[in-house]
XYZ file of N, CA, C and O in Angstrom:
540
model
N 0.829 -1.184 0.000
C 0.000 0.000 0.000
C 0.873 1.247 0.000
O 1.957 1.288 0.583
N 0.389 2.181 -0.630
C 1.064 3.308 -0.866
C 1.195 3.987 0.352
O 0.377 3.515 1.142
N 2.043 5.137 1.000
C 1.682 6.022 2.090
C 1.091 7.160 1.689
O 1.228 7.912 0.724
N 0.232 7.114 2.881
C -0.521 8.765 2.255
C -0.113 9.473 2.771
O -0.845 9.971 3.626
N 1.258 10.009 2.648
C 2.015 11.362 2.905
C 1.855 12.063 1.880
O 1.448 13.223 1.810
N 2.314 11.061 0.711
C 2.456 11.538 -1.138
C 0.806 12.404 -1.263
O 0.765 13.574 -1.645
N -0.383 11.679 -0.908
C -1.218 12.188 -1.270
C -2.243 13.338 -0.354
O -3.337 13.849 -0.589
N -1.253 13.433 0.802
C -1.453 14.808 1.499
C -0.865 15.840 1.223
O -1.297 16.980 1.392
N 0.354 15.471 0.697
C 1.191 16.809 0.091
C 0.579 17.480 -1.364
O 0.657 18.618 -1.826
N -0.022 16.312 -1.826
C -0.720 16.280 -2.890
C -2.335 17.154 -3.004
O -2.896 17.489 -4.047
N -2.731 17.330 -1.845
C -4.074 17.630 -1.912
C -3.343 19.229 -1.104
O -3.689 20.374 -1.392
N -2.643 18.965 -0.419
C -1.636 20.623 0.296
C -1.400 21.438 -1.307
O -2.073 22.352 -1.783
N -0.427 20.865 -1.784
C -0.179 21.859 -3.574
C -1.462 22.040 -4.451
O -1.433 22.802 -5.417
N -2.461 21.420 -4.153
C -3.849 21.258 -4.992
C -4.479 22.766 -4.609
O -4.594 23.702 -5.401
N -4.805 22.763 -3.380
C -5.389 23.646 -2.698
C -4.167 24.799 -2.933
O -4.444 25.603 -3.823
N -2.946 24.988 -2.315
C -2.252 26.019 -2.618
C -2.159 26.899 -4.168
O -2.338 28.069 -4.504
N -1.843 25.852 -4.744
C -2.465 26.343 -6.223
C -3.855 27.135 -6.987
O -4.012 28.106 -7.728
N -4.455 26.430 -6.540
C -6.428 26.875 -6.538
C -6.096 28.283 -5.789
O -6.539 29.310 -6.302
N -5.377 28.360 -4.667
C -5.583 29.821 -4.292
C -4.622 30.801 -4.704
O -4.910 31.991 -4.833
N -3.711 30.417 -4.869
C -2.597 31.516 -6.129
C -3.288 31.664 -6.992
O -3.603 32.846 -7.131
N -3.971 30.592 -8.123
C -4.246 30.960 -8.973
C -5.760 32.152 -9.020
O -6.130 32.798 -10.001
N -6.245 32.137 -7.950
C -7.333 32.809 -7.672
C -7.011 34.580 -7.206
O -7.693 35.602 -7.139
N -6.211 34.372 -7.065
C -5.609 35.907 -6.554
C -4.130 36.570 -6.874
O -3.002 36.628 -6.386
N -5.093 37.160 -8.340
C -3.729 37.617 -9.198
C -3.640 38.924 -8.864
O -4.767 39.057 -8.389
N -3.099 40.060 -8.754
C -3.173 41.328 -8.662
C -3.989 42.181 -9.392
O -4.955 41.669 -9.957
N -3.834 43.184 -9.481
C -4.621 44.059 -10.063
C -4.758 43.763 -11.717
O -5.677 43.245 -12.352
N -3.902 44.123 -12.001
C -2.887 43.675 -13.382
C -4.167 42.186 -13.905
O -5.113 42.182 -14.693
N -3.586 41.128 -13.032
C -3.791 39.713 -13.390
C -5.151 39.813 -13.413
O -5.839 39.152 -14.192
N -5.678 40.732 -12.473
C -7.488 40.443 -12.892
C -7.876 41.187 -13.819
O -8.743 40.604 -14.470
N -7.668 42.150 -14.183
C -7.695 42.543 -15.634
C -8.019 41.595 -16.376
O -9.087 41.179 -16.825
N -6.115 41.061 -16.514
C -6.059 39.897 -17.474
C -6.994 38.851 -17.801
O -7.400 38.416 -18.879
N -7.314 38.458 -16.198
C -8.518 37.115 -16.036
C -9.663 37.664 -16.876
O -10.139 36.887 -17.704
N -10.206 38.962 -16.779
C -11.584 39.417 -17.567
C -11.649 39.712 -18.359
O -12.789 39.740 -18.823
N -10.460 40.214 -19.264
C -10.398 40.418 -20.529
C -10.551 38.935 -21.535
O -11.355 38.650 -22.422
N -9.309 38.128 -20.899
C -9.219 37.045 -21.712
C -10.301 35.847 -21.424
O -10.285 34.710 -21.896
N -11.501 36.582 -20.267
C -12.391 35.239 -20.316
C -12.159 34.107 -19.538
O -12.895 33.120 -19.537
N -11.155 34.236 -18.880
C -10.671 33.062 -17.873
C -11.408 32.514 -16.468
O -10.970 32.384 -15.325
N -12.660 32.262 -17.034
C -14.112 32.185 -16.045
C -13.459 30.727 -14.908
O -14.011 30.627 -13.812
N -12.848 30.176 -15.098
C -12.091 29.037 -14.163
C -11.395 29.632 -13.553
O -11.001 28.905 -12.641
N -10.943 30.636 -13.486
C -10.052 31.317 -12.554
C -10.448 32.450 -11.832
O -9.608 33.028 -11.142
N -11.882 32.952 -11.901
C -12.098 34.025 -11.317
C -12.385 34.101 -9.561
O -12.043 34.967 -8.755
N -13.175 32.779 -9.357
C -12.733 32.671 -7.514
C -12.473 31.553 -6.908
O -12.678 30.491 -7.495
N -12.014 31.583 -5.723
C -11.273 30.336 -5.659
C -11.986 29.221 -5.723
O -11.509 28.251 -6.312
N -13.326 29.152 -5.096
C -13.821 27.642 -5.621
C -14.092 26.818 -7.156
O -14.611 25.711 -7.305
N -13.489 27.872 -8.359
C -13.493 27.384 -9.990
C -12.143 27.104 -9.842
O -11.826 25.965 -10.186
N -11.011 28.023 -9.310
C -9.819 28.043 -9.491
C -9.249 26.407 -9.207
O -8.618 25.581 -9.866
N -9.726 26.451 -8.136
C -9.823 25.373 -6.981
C -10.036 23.512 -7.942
O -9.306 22.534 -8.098
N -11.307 23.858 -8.307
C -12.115 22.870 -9.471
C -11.136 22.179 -10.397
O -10.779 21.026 -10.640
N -10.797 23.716 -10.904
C -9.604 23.738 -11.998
C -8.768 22.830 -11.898
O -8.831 21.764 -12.510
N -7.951 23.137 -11.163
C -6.756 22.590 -10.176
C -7.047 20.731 -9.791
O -6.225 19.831 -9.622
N -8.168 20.720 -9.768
C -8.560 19.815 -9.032
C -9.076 18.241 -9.989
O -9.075 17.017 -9.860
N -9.460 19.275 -10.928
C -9.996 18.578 -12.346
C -8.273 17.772 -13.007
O -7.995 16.603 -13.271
N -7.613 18.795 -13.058
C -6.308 18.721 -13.874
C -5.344 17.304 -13.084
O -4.897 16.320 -13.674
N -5.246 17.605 -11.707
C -4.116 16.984 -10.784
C -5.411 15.503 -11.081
O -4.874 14.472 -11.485
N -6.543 15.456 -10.939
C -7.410 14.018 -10.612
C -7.116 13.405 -11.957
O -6.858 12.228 -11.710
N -7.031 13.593 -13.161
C -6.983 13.451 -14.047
C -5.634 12.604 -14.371
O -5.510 11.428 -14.712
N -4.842 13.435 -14.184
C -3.926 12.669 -14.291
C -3.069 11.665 -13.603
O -2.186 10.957 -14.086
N -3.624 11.763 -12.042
C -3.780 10.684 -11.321
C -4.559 9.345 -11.760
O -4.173 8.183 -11.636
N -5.763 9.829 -12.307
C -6.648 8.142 -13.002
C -5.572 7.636 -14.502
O -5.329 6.455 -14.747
N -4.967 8.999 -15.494
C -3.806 8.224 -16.289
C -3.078 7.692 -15.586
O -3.031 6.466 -15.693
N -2.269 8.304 -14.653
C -0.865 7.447 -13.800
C -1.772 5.888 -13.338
O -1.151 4.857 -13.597
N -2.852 5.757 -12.836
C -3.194 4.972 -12.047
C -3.801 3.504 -13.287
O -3.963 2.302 -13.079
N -3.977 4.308 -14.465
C -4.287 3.319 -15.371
C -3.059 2.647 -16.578
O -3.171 1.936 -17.577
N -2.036 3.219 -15.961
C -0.859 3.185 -16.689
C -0.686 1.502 -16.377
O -0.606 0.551 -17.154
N -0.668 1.566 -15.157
C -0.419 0.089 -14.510
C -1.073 -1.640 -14.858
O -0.748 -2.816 -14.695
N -2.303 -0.719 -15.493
C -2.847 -1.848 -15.905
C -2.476 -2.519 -17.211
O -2.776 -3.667 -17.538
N -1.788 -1.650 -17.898
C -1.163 -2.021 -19.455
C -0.039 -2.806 -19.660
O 0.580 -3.289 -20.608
N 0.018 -2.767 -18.350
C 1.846 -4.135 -17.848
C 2.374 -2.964 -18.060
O 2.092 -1.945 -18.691
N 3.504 -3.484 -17.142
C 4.569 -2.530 -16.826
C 5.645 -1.776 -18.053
O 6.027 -0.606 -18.093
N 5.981 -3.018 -19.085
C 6.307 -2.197 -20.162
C 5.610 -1.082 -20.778
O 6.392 -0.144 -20.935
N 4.909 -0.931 -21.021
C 4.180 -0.225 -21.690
C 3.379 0.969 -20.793
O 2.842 1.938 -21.331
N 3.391 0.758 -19.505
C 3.130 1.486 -18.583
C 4.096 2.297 -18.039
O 3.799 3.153 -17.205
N 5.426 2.090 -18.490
C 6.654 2.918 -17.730
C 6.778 3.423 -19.060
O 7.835 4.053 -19.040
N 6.340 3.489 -20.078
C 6.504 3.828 -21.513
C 5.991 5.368 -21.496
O 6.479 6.495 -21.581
N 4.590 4.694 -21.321
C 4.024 5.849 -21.387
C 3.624 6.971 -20.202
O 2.940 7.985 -20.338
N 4.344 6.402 -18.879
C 4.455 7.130 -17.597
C 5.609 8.573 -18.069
O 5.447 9.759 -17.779
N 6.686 7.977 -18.823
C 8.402 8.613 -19.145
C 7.460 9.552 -19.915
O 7.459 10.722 -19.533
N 6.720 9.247 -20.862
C 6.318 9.830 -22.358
C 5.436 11.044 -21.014
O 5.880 12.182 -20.855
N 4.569 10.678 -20.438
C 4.068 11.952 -19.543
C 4.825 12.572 -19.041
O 4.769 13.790 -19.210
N 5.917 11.967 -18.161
C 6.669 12.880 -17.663
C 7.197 13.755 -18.135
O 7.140 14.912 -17.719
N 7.826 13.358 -19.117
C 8.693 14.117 -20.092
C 7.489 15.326 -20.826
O 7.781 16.521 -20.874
N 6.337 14.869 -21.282
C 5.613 16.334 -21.470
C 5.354 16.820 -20.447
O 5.859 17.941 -20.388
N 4.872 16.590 -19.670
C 4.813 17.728 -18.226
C 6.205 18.238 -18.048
O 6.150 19.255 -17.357
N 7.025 18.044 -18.276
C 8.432 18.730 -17.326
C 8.414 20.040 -18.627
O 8.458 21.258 -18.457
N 8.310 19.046 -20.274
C 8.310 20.366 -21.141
C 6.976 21.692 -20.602
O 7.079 22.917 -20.667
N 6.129 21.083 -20.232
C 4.754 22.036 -20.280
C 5.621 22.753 -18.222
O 5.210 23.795 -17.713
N 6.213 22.275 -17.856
C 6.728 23.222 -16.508
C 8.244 24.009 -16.853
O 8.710 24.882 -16.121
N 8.770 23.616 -17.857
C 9.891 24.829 -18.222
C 9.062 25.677 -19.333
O 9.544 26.775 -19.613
N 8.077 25.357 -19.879
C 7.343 26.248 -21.036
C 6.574 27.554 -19.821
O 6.676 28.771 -19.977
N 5.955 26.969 -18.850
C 5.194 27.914 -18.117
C 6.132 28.660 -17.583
O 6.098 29.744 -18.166
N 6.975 28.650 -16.759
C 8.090 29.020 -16.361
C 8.856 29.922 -17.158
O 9.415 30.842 -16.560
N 9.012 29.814 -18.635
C 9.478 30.913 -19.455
C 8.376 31.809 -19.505
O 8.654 32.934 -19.091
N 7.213 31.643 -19.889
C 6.399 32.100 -20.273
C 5.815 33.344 -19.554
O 5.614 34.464 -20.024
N 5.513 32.715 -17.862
C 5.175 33.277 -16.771
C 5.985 34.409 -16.460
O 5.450 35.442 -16.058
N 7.885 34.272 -16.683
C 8.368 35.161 -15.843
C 9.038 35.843 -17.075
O 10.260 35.984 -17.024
N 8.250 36.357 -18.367
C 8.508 36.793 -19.253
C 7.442 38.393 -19.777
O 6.639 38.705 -18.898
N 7.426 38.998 -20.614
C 6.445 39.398 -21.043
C 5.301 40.342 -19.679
O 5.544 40.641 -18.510
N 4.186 40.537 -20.466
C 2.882 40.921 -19.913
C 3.018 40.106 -18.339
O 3.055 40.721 -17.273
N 3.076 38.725 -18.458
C 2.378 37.941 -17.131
C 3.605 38.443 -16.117
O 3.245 38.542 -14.944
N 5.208 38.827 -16.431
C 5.648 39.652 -15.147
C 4.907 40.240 -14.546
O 4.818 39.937 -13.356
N 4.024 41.360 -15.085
C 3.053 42.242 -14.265
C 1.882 41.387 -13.465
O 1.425 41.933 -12.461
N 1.386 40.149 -13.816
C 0.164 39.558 -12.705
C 0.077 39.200 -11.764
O -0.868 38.584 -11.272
N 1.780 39.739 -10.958
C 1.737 39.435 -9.259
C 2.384 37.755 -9.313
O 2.057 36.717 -9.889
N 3.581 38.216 -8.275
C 4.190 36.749 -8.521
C 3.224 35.644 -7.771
O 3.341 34.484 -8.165
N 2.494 35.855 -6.960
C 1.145 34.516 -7.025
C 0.627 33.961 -7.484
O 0.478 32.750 -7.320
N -0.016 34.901 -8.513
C -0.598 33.716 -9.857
C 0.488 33.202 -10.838
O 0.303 32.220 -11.556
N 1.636 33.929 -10.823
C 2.915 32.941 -11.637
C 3.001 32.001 -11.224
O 2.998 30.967 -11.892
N 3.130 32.071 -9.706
C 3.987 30.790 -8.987
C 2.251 29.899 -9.140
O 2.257 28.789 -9.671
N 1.177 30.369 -8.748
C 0.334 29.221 -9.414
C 0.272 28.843 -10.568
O -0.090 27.685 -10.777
N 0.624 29.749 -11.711
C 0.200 29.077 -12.681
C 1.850 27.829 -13.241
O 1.979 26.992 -14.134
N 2.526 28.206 -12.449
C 3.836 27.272 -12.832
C 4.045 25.962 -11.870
O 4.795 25.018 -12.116
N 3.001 26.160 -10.434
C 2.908 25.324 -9.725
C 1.747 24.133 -9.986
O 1.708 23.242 -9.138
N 0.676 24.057 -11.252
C -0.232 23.147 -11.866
C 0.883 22.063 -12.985
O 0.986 20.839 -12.905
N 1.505 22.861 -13.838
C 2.623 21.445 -14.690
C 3.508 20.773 -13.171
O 3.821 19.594 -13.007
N 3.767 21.957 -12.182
C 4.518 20.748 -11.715
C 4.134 19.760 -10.780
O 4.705 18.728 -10.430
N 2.668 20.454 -10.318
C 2.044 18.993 -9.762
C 1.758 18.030 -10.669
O 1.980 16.939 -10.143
N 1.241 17.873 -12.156
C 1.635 16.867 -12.989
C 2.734 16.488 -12.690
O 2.695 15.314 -12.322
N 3.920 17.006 -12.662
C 5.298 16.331 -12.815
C 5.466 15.462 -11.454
O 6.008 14.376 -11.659
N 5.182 15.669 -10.379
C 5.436 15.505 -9.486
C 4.009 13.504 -9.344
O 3.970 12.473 -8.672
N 3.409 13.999 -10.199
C 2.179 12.273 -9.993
C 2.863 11.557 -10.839
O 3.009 10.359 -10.596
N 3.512 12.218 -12.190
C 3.834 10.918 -12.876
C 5.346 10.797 -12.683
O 5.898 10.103 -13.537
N 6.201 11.372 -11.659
C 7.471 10.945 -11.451
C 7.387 10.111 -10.105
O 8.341 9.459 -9.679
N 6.055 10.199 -9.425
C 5.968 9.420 -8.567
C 5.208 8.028 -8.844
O 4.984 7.103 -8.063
N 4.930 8.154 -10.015
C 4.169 6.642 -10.645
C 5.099 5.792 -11.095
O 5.156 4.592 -10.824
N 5.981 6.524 -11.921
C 7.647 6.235 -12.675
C 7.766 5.104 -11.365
O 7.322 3.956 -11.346
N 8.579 5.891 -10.200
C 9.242 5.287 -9.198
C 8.724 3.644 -8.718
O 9.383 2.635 -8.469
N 6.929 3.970 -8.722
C 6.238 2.753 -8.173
C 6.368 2.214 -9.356
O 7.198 1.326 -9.161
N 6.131 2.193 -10.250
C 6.758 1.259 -11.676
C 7.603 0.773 -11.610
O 7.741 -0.437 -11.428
N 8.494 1.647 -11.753
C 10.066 0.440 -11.990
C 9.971 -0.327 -10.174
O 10.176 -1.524 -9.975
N 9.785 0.219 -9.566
C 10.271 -1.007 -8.149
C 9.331 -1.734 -8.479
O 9.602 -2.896 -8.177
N 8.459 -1.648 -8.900
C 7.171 -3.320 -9.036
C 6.688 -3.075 -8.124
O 6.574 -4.136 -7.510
N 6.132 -1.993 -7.357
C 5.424 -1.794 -5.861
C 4.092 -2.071 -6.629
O 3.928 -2.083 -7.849
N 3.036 -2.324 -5.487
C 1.806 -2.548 -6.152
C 0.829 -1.648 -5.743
O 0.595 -1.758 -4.539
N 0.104 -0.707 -6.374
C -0.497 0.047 -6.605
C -1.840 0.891 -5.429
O -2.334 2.004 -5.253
N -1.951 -0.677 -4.807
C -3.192 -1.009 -4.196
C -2.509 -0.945 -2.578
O -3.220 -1.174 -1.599
């Protein structure tokens, strides 16, 4: 059985996120209403958001396993490896341009959602290759 430390820290960055991303500065709420960003306007969508994204890819990591392990550490690497691109992409992106101005809170949220991806499927990786069992 897994420990649920992983998935308290996990539901701790869920929630921390949901609320960065909910409280951008002046600047960032602008941004949020101009561009329509109705998932982000208070924290219980932000929250959703967040919540939708990290569950999601917990049921991929969690269905990875069932495909046998080859093919499950295949395509665990193949996630990882796009999430780490989609957390150095946000990361340029965020501390570049316009989004400098949206208050480093909603940066650090919006750069802290790829890396809770990164962080489920580098922890699926791990239970993969040791052959730990899932359950």
């Amino acid at each position: 059985m897994r420990s649920p430390f992983f998935y308290v820290v996990l539901l701790v960055l869920v929630v921390l996120d949901g609320w960065l991303l909910s409280h951008p500065n002046l600047i960032g709420r602008a941004g949020v209403f101009f561009f329509d960003y109705t998932y982000l306007e208070t924290f219980p969508k932000a929250l959703g958001t967040v919540a939708v994204v990290a569950g999601l890819a917990l049921l991929i990591a969690g269905l990875a396993r069932q495909l046998g392990q080859a093919i499950g550490i295949g395509l665990v690497v193949a996630l990882l490896a796009l999430s780490g691109y989609w957390l150095i992409d946000s990361f340029t992106t965020y501390n570049a341009g316009v989004y400098k101005l949206t208050g480093a809170g909603f940066r650090a949220g919006a750069i802290l959602l790829p890396g809770i991806c990164f962080l489920i499927f580098g922890e699926k990786l791990l239970t993969l290759i040791q052959g730990k069992s899932a359950r």
